[in-house]
PDB file of C-alpha atoms in Angstrom:
ATOM      1  CA  UNK A 298      -0.028  -0.197   0.009  1.00 42.00           C
ATOM      2  CA  UNK A 299       1.688   3.595  -0.692  1.00 45.00           C
ATOM      3  CA  UNK A 300       2.308   6.196   1.619  1.00 50.00           C
ATOM      4  CA  UNK A 301      -0.092   8.835   1.402  1.00 45.00           C
ATOM      5  CA  UNK A 302       2.277  11.328   2.425  1.00 41.00           C
ATOM      6  CA  UNK A 303       4.945  10.473  -0.011  1.00 46.00           C
ATOM      7  CA  UNK A 304       5.238  13.213  -2.735  1.00 48.00           C
ATOM      8  CA  UNK A 305       5.364  12.625  -6.118  1.00 43.00           C
ATOM      9  CA  UNK A 306       8.713  13.516  -7.273  1.00 45.00           C
ATOM     10  CA  UNK A 307       9.388  15.942  -9.757  1.00 45.00           C
ATOM     11  CA  UNK A 308      12.604  15.705 -12.564  1.00 48.00           C
ATOM     12  CA  UNK A 309      13.921  19.533 -11.209  1.00 47.00           C
ATOM     13  CA  UNK A 310      17.078  20.184 -13.620  1.00 51.00           C
ATOM     14  CA  UNK A 311      20.226  20.282 -12.300  1.00 51.00           C
ATOM     15  CA  UNK A 312      23.957  21.336 -13.986  1.00 50.00           C
ATOM     16  CA  UNK A 313      26.845  19.674 -13.063  1.00 59.00           C
ATOM     17  CA  UNK A 314      29.674  21.676 -12.086  1.00 57.00           C
ATOM     18  CA  UNK A 315      31.987  21.121 -15.236  1.00 66.00           C
ATOM     19  CA  UNK A 316      35.082  23.046 -14.972  1.00 81.00           C
ATOM     20  CA  UNK A 317      38.529  21.920 -14.372  1.00 79.00           C
ATOM     21  CA  UNK A 318      38.143  23.311 -10.626  1.00 76.00           C
ATOM     22  CA  UNK A 319      35.281  21.300 -10.073  1.00 80.00           C
ATOM     23  CA  UNK A 320      36.966  17.725 -11.720  1.00 87.00           C
ATOM     24  CA  UNK A 321      37.686  15.615  -8.689  1.00 88.00           C
ATOM     25  CA  UNK A 322      41.465  13.700  -9.483  1.00 91.00           C
ATOM     26  CA  UNK A 323      42.543  10.602  -7.672  1.00 90.00           C
ATOM     27  CA  UNK A 324      44.770   7.294  -8.984  1.00 91.00           C
ATOM     28  CA  UNK A 325      41.704   6.158 -11.008  1.00 91.00           C
ATOM     29  CA  UNK A 326      42.188   9.409 -13.547  1.00 93.00           C
ATOM     30  CA  UNK A 327      45.135  11.089 -12.828  1.00 94.00           C
ATOM     31  CA  UNK A 328      47.060  10.067 -15.856  1.00 94.00           C
ATOM     32  CA  UNK A 329      44.435  11.555 -18.143  1.00 95.00           C
ATOM     33  CA  UNK A 330      43.502  14.779 -16.178  1.00 95.00           C
ATOM     34  CA  UNK A 331      47.825  15.309 -16.358  1.00 95.00           C
ATOM     35  CA  UNK A 332      47.389  14.600 -20.455  1.00 95.00           C
ATOM     36  CA  UNK A 333      44.599  16.825 -20.640  1.00 95.00           C
ATOM     37  CA  UNK A 334      46.739  19.569 -18.270  1.00 95.00           C
ATOM     38  CA  UNK A 335      49.740  18.984 -20.688  1.00 95.00           C
ATOM     39  CA  UNK A 336      48.064  19.943 -24.082  1.00 96.00           C
ATOM     40  CA  UNK A 337      49.491  21.116 -26.477  1.00 95.00           C
ATOM     41  CA  UNK A 338      52.091  19.438 -25.439  1.00 96.00           C
ATOM     42  CA  UNK A 339      51.819  15.889 -27.140  1.00 97.00           C
ATOM     43  CA  UNK A 340      53.441  13.323 -28.855  1.00 96.00           C
ATOM     44  CA  UNK A 341      50.871  13.030 -31.314  1.00 96.00           C
ATOM     45  CA  UNK A 342      48.369  15.294 -32.370  1.00 97.00           C
ATOM     46  CA  UNK A 343      45.515  13.059 -31.563  1.00 98.00           C
ATOM     47  CA  UNK A 344      44.735  11.500 -27.966  1.00 98.00           C
ATOM     48  CA  UNK A 345      42.312   8.955 -26.751  1.00 97.00           C
ATOM     49  CA  UNK A 346      40.337   9.058 -23.482  1.00 97.00           C
ATOM     50  CA  UNK A 347      39.035   5.695 -22.726  1.00 96.00           C
ATOM     51  CA  UNK A 348      36.923   4.884 -19.494  1.00 93.00           C
ATOM     52  CA  UNK A 349      33.627   3.475 -18.393  1.00 90.00           C
ATOM     53  CA  UNK A 350      30.094   5.078 -18.152  1.00 85.00           C
ATOM     54  CA  UNK A 351      30.345   8.037 -15.424  1.00 80.00           C
ATOM     55  CA  UNK A 352      34.069   8.005 -15.363  1.00 86.00           C
ATOM     56  CA  UNK A 353      34.606  11.926 -16.044  1.00 87.00           C
ATOM     57  CA  UNK A 354      35.726  11.346 -19.754  1.00 92.00           C
ATOM     58  CA  UNK A 355      32.835  14.376 -20.660  1.00 90.00           C
ATOM     59  CA  UNK A 356      34.005  15.981 -18.072  1.00 90.00           C
ATOM     60  CA  UNK A 357      37.550  16.182 -18.771  1.00 94.00           C
ATOM     61  CA  UNK A 358      36.706  16.550 -22.716  1.00 95.00           C
ATOM     62  CA  UNK A 359      34.775  19.641 -21.996  1.00 94.00           C
ATOM     63  CA  UNK A 360      37.568  21.396 -19.656  1.00 95.00           C
ATOM     64  CA  UNK A 361      39.975  20.473 -22.715  1.00 97.00           C
ATOM     65  CA  UNK A 362      37.570  21.934 -24.998  1.00 96.00           C
ATOM     66  CA  UNK A 363      37.379  24.974 -22.971  1.00 95.00           C
ATOM     67  CA  UNK A 364      40.755  25.224 -22.501  1.00 95.00           C
ATOM     68  CA  UNK A 365      41.827  24.819 -26.425  1.00 96.00           C
ATOM     69  CA  UNK A 366      39.579  26.351 -27.836  1.00 96.00           C
ATOM     70  CA  UNK A 367      38.008  23.488 -29.502  1.00 97.00           C
ATOM     71  CA  UNK A 368      34.882  22.332 -31.374  1.00 96.00           C
ATOM     72  CA  UNK A 369      33.170  19.287 -30.513  1.00 97.00           C
ATOM     73  CA  UNK A 370      31.169  16.454 -32.353  1.00 97.00           C
ATOM     74  CA  UNK A 371      29.593  13.513 -31.629  1.00 97.00           C
ATOM     75  CA  UNK A 372      31.435  10.493 -33.396  1.00 97.00           C
ATOM     76  CA  UNK A 373      28.401   9.081 -34.938  1.00 96.00           C
ATOM     77  CA  UNK A 374      27.616  12.584 -36.622  1.00 97.00           C
ATOM     78  CA  UNK A 375      30.847  12.825 -38.600  1.00 97.00           C
ATOM     79  CA  UNK A 376      29.489  11.252 -41.789  1.00 95.00           C
ATOM     80  CA  UNK A 377      26.518  13.832 -41.837  1.00 95.00           C
ATOM     81  CA  UNK A 378      28.831  16.602 -40.953  1.00 95.00           C
ATOM     82  CA  UNK A 379      31.224  19.149 -43.099  1.00 95.00           C
ATOM     83  CA  UNK A 380      34.243  18.415 -41.551  1.00 94.00           C
ATOM     84  CA  UNK A 381      36.068  21.241 -43.235  1.00 93.00           C
ATOM     85  CA  UNK A 382      34.076  23.328 -41.295  1.00 93.00           C
ATOM     86  CA  UNK A 383      33.911  20.608 -37.915  1.00 93.00           C
ATOM     87  CA  UNK A 384      37.943  21.330 -38.195  1.00 94.00           C
ATOM     88  CA  UNK A 385      38.549  24.707 -39.648  1.00 91.00           C
ATOM     89  CA  UNK A 386      41.614  25.925 -37.534  1.00 92.00           C
ATOM     90  CA  UNK A 387      41.205  24.422 -34.250  1.00 95.00           C
ATOM     91  CA  UNK A 388      41.317  21.450 -32.664  1.00 97.00           C
ATOM     92  CA  UNK A 389      38.085  19.445 -32.004  1.00 98.00           C
ATOM     93  CA  UNK A 390      36.608  17.254 -29.434  1.00 98.00           C
ATOM     94  CA  UNK A 391      35.064  13.559 -31.058  1.00 98.00           C
ATOM     95  CA  UNK A 392      32.849  12.336 -28.347  1.00 97.00           C
ATOM     96  CA  UNK A 393      31.623   8.514 -27.466  1.00 96.00           C
ATOM     97  CA  UNK A 394      34.403   6.710 -30.646  1.00 96.00           C
ATOM     98  CA  UNK A 395      32.794   3.328 -29.150  1.00 95.00           C
ATOM     99  CA  UNK A 396      28.697   3.795 -30.742  1.00 94.00           C
ATOM    100  CA  UNK A 397      27.226   1.621 -33.591  1.00 92.00           C
ATOM    101  CA  UNK A 398      27.285   3.130 -36.445  1.00 91.00           C
ATOM    102  CA  UNK A 399      30.450   5.321 -36.570  1.00 96.00           C
ATOM    103  CA  UNK A 400      31.634   6.158 -39.681  1.00 96.00           C
ATOM    104  CA  UNK A 401      35.026   4.734 -40.268  1.00 97.00           C
ATOM    105  CA  UNK A 402      35.888   6.887 -43.640  1.00 96.00           C
ATOM    106  CA  UNK A 403      34.407   9.839 -42.127  1.00 97.00           C
ATOM    107  CA  UNK A 404      36.470   9.585 -39.032  1.00 97.00           C
ATOM    108  CA  UNK A 405      39.713   8.871 -41.043  1.00 97.00           C
ATOM    109  CA  UNK A 406      39.034  11.867 -43.292  1.00 96.00           C
ATOM    110  CA  UNK A 407      38.694  13.718 -40.211  1.00 97.00           C
ATOM    111  CA  UNK A 408      42.170  12.398 -38.532  1.00 96.00           C
ATOM    112  CA  UNK A 409      43.985  13.476 -41.983  1.00 96.00           C
ATOM    113  CA  UNK A 410      42.334  17.173 -41.696  1.00 96.00           C
ATOM    114  CA  UNK A 411      44.061  17.147 -38.005  1.00 96.00           C
ATOM    115  CA  UNK A 412      47.323  16.586 -39.616  1.00 95.00           C
ATOM    116  CA  UNK A 413      46.964  18.778 -42.704  1.00 96.00           C
ATOM    117  CA  UNK A 414      45.830  21.301 -40.743  1.00 96.00           C
ATOM    118  CA  UNK A 415      47.894  21.204 -37.521  1.00 96.00           C
ATOM    119  CA  UNK A 416      45.217  21.349 -34.905  1.00 97.00           C
ATOM    120  CA  UNK A 417      44.698  18.513 -32.650  1.00 97.00           C
ATOM    121  CA  UNK A 418      42.008  16.163 -31.932  1.00 98.00           C
ATOM    122  CA  UNK A 419      40.743  14.695 -28.484  1.00 98.00           C
ATOM    123  CA  UNK A 420      38.611  11.360 -28.885  1.00 98.00           C
ATOM    124  CA  UNK A 421      36.950   9.704 -26.100  1.00 97.00           C
ATOM    125  CA  UNK A 422      35.804   6.247 -25.799  1.00 97.00           C
ATOM    126  CA  UNK A 423      34.176   3.421 -23.206  1.00 95.00           C
ATOM    127  CA  UNK A 424      36.233   1.463 -24.802  1.00 94.00           C
ATOM    128  CA  UNK A 425      40.436   0.753 -25.715  1.00 94.00           C
ATOM    129  CA  UNK A 426      41.123   1.232 -29.730  1.00 92.00           C
ATOM    130  CA  UNK A 427      41.878  -2.209 -30.052  1.00 91.00           C
ATOM    131  CA  UNK A 428      38.382  -3.033 -29.309  1.00 93.00           C
ATOM    132  CA  UNK A 429      36.395  -0.580 -31.470  1.00 92.00           C
ATOM    133  CA  UNK A 430      36.992  -3.673 -34.519  1.00 86.00           C
ATOM    134  CA  UNK A 431      37.847  -0.837 -37.006  1.00 93.00           C
ATOM    135  CA  UNK A 432      38.654  -2.703 -39.973  1.00 91.00           C
ATOM    136  CA  UNK A 433      39.850   0.318 -42.013  1.00 93.00           C
ATOM    137  CA  UNK A 434      43.473  -0.536 -41.768  1.00 93.00           C
ATOM    138  CA  UNK A 435      44.865   2.998 -42.257  1.00 94.00           C
ATOM    139  CA  UNK A 436      42.548   4.035 -39.533  1.00 95.00           C
ATOM    140  CA  UNK A 437      43.221   1.478 -37.122  1.00 93.00           C
ATOM    141  CA  UNK A 438      47.206   2.315 -37.533  1.00 93.00           C
ATOM    142  CA  UNK A 439      46.112   5.880 -37.048  1.00 94.00           C
ATOM    143  CA  UNK A 440      44.221   5.178 -33.855  1.00 95.00           C
ATOM    144  CA  UNK A 441      46.601   3.068 -32.470  1.00 94.00           C
ATOM    145  CA  UNK A 442      49.151   5.657 -32.689  1.00 95.00           C
ATOM    146  CA  UNK A 443      47.122   8.391 -30.445  1.00 97.00           C
ATOM    147  CA  UNK A 444      47.923   9.381 -27.384  1.00 96.00           C
ATOM    148  CA  UNK A 445      45.715   7.159 -24.701  1.00 94.00           C
ATOM    149  CA  UNK A 446      44.662   7.922 -21.193  1.00 94.00           C
ATOM    150  CA  UNK A 447      42.768   5.664 -19.522  1.00 93.00           C
ATOM    151  CA  UNK A 448      40.082   6.483 -16.346  1.00 93.00           C
ATOM    152  CA  UNK A 449      39.812   2.832 -14.369  1.00 89.00           C
ATOM    153  CA  UNK A 450      37.016   2.163 -11.126  1.00 85.00           C
ATOM    154  CA  UNK A 451      37.688   4.735  -8.347  1.00 87.00           C
ATOM    155  CA  UNK A 452      39.985   4.216  -4.988  1.00 87.00           C
ATOM    156  CA  UNK A 453      37.700   4.778  -2.054  1.00 88.00           C
ATOM    157  CA  UNK A 454      38.643   8.402  -1.482  1.00 91.00           C
ATOM    158  CA  UNK A 455      38.023   9.312  -5.154  1.00 89.00           C
ATOM    159  CA  UNK A 456      34.313   7.487  -4.854  1.00 90.00           C
ATOM    160  CA  UNK A 457      33.394   9.590  -1.689  1.00 92.00           C
ATOM    161  CA  UNK A 458      34.517  12.831  -2.964  1.00 91.00           C
ATOM    162  CA  UNK A 459      32.810  12.163  -6.065  1.00 91.00           C
ATOM    163  CA  UNK A 460      29.703  11.668  -4.435  1.00 94.00           C
ATOM    164  CA  UNK A 461      30.317  14.553  -2.141  1.00 91.00           C
ATOM    165  CA  UNK A 462      29.929  16.088  -5.768  1.00 91.00           C
ATOM    166  CA  UNK A 463      27.286  15.067  -7.311  1.00 92.00           C
ATOM    167  CA  UNK A 464      25.071  15.652  -4.153  1.00 94.00           C
ATOM    168  CA  UNK A 465      26.315  19.145  -4.491  1.00 91.00           C
ATOM    169  CA  UNK A 466      25.835  19.588  -8.231  1.00 90.00           C
ATOM    170  CA  UNK A 467      22.278  19.335  -7.040  1.00 91.00           C
ATOM    171  CA  UNK A 468      22.259  21.908  -4.244  1.00 90.00           C
ATOM    172  CA  UNK A 469      22.090  18.711  -1.664  1.00 91.00           C
ATOM    173  CA  UNK A 470      23.999  19.202   1.659  1.00 90.00           C
ATOM    174  CA  UNK A 471      24.492  15.740   2.851  1.00 94.00           C
ATOM    175  CA  UNK A 472      26.100  14.457   6.273  1.00 94.00           C
ATOM    176  CA  UNK A 473      30.015  12.733   5.680  1.00 93.00           C
ATOM    177  CA  UNK A 474      28.728  10.018   7.721  1.00 94.00           C
ATOM    178  CA  UNK A 475      26.388   9.321   5.450  1.00 95.00           C
ATOM    179  CA  UNK A 476      28.604   9.615   1.865  1.00 94.00           C
ATOM    180  CA  UNK A 477      31.021   7.686   3.628  1.00 93.00           C
ATOM    181  CA  UNK A 478      28.066   4.920   4.600  1.00 94.00           C
ATOM    182  CA  UNK A 479      26.954   5.081   0.902  1.00 95.00           C
ATOM    183  CA  UNK A 480      30.663   4.669  -0.849  1.00 92.00           C
ATOM    184  CA  UNK A 481      31.541   1.855   1.602  1.00 91.00           C
ATOM    185  CA  UNK A 482      28.419  -0.333   0.326  1.00 91.00           C
ATOM    186  CA  UNK A 483      27.710   0.639  -3.647  1.00 91.00           C
ATOM    187  CA  UNK A 484      28.999  -0.748  -6.512  1.00 88.00           C
ATOM    188  CA  UNK A 485      32.599   0.354  -7.193  1.00 83.00           C
ATOM    189  CA  UNK A 486      32.009   2.382 -10.280  1.00 85.00           C
ATOM    190  CA  UNK A 487      31.234   6.386 -10.873  1.00 85.00           C
ATOM    191  CA  UNK A 488      28.495   5.343 -12.992  1.00 86.00           C
ATOM    192  CA  UNK A 489      26.815   3.396 -10.134  1.00 89.00           C
ATOM    193  CA  UNK A 490      27.442   6.785  -8.499  1.00 90.00           C
ATOM    194  CA  UNK A 491      25.698   9.087 -10.387  1.00 89.00           C
ATOM    195  CA  UNK A 492      22.441   6.714 -10.889  1.00 91.00           C
ATOM    196  CA  UNK A 493      22.613   5.728  -6.493  1.00 93.00           C
ATOM    197  CA  UNK A 494      23.316   9.909  -6.327  1.00 94.00           C
ATOM    198  CA  UNK A 495      19.832  10.622  -8.403  1.00 93.00           C
ATOM    199  CA  UNK A 496      17.472   7.374  -6.662  1.00 94.00           C
ATOM    200  CA  UNK A 497      18.418   9.207  -2.894  1.00 95.00           C
ATOM    201  CA  UNK A 498      17.580  12.649  -4.570  1.00 94.00           C
ATOM    202  CA  UNK A 499      14.144  11.440  -5.742  1.00 92.00           C
ATOM    203  CA  UNK A 500      13.399   9.293  -2.895  1.00 91.00           C
ATOM    204  CA  UNK A 501      14.093  12.120  -0.504  1.00 91.00           C
ATOM    205  CA  UNK A 502      11.676  14.359  -2.371  1.00 90.00           C
ATOM    206  CA  UNK A 503       8.882  11.881  -2.593  1.00 89.00           C
ATOM    207  CA  UNK A 504       9.419  11.285   0.996  1.00 85.00           C
ATOM    208  CA  UNK A 505       9.792  15.023   2.102  1.00 88.00           C
ATOM    209  CA  UNK A 506      13.025  13.661   3.978  1.00 88.00           C
ATOM    210  CA  UNK A 507      16.995  14.596   3.862  1.00 91.00           C
ATOM    211  CA  UNK A 508      18.809  12.233   2.559  1.00 94.00           C
ATOM    212  CA  UNK A 509      19.925  10.261   6.215  1.00 94.00           C
ATOM    213  CA  UNK A 510      21.877   6.575   6.617  1.00 94.00           C
ATOM    214  CA  UNK A 511      18.407   4.904   6.785  1.00 93.00           C
ATOM    215  CA  UNK A 512      17.214   6.366   2.972  1.00 93.00           C
ATOM    216  CA  UNK A 513      20.678   4.935   2.245  1.00 94.00           C
ATOM    217  CA  UNK A 514      20.134   2.034   3.262  1.00 94.00           C
ATOM    218  CA  UNK A 515      16.868   1.428   2.010  1.00 92.00           C
ATOM    219  CA  UNK A 516      17.814   2.905  -1.543  1.00 92.00           C
ATOM    220  CA  UNK A 517      21.036   0.722  -1.626  1.00 92.00           C
ATOM    221  CA  UNK A 518      18.920  -2.463  -0.192  1.00 92.00           C
ATOM    222  CA  UNK A 519      16.440  -2.052  -3.019  1.00 88.00           C
ATOM    223  CA  UNK A 520      19.370  -1.648  -5.486  1.00 85.00           C
ATOM    224  CA  UNK A 521      20.280  -4.827  -4.523  1.00 81.00           C
ATOM    225  CA  UNK A 522      17.392  -6.627  -5.108  1.00 77.00           C
ATOM    226  CA  UNK A 523      15.640  -6.389  -1.380  1.00 64.00           C
ATOM    227  CA  UNK A 524      12.331  -3.813  -0.576  1.00 56.00           C
ATOM    228  CA  UNK A 525      12.675  -2.997   2.900  1.00 51.00           C
ATOM    229  CA  UNK A 526      10.391  -0.895   4.385  1.00 47.00           C
ATOM    230  CA  UNK A 527      11.210   2.680   4.842  1.00 46.00           C
ATOM    231  CA  UNK A 528      12.226   3.352   8.662  1.00 45.00           C
ATOM    232  CA  UNK A 529      10.063   5.835  10.045  1.00 38.00           C
ATOM    233  CA  UNK A 530      12.924   7.508  12.166  1.00 41.00           C
ATOM    234  CA  UNK A 531      16.446   8.711  11.400  1.00 46.00           C
TER     235      UNK A 531
END
């Protein structure tokens, strides 16, 4: 039976803080951060950021885009874009190389333009270049020569600091003890952190209650496949 006191949660917009100062650095991503900070001093004009969902690729890509004065395009849109206009005389951020439907000839043409115009490109992907299964030999060769940087799953300290940032992005103040409780019991990934913070925000809004340890335990149990009663007292 539903709780008559529960509110209908609204999907309120929020903006993630995406500046360099807002990026949380740890062992899982320090090499990728160093690559972005080192631009344009790269051994190759093309670099690839590789990492799982929620690992910070988009955030780092936006940091690089602003610092480099770069344009941006989704990899799946290369086939229908005017690549001369995309590259121009500036660097280019190419997002989500792993997605289905990326045109290999268009990507190869873009990389040629990058080389000819002596600019740079930052590519992002959820999987390593070796797993992309591009069968155009010259394209595969160009991508293997790109500068790689990997974002891996977070260590405990990084995970907790990212959870704090995700709550702050939603203008939510949460007790550090609650964040520690969450970070020690959740799936060890930044993608899971994003999902869990969203669920906690919605549950707290629906129940008209702050995000507490008991509320976190309830949502964590539900994510694990259990359905406990939401405790009345915190």
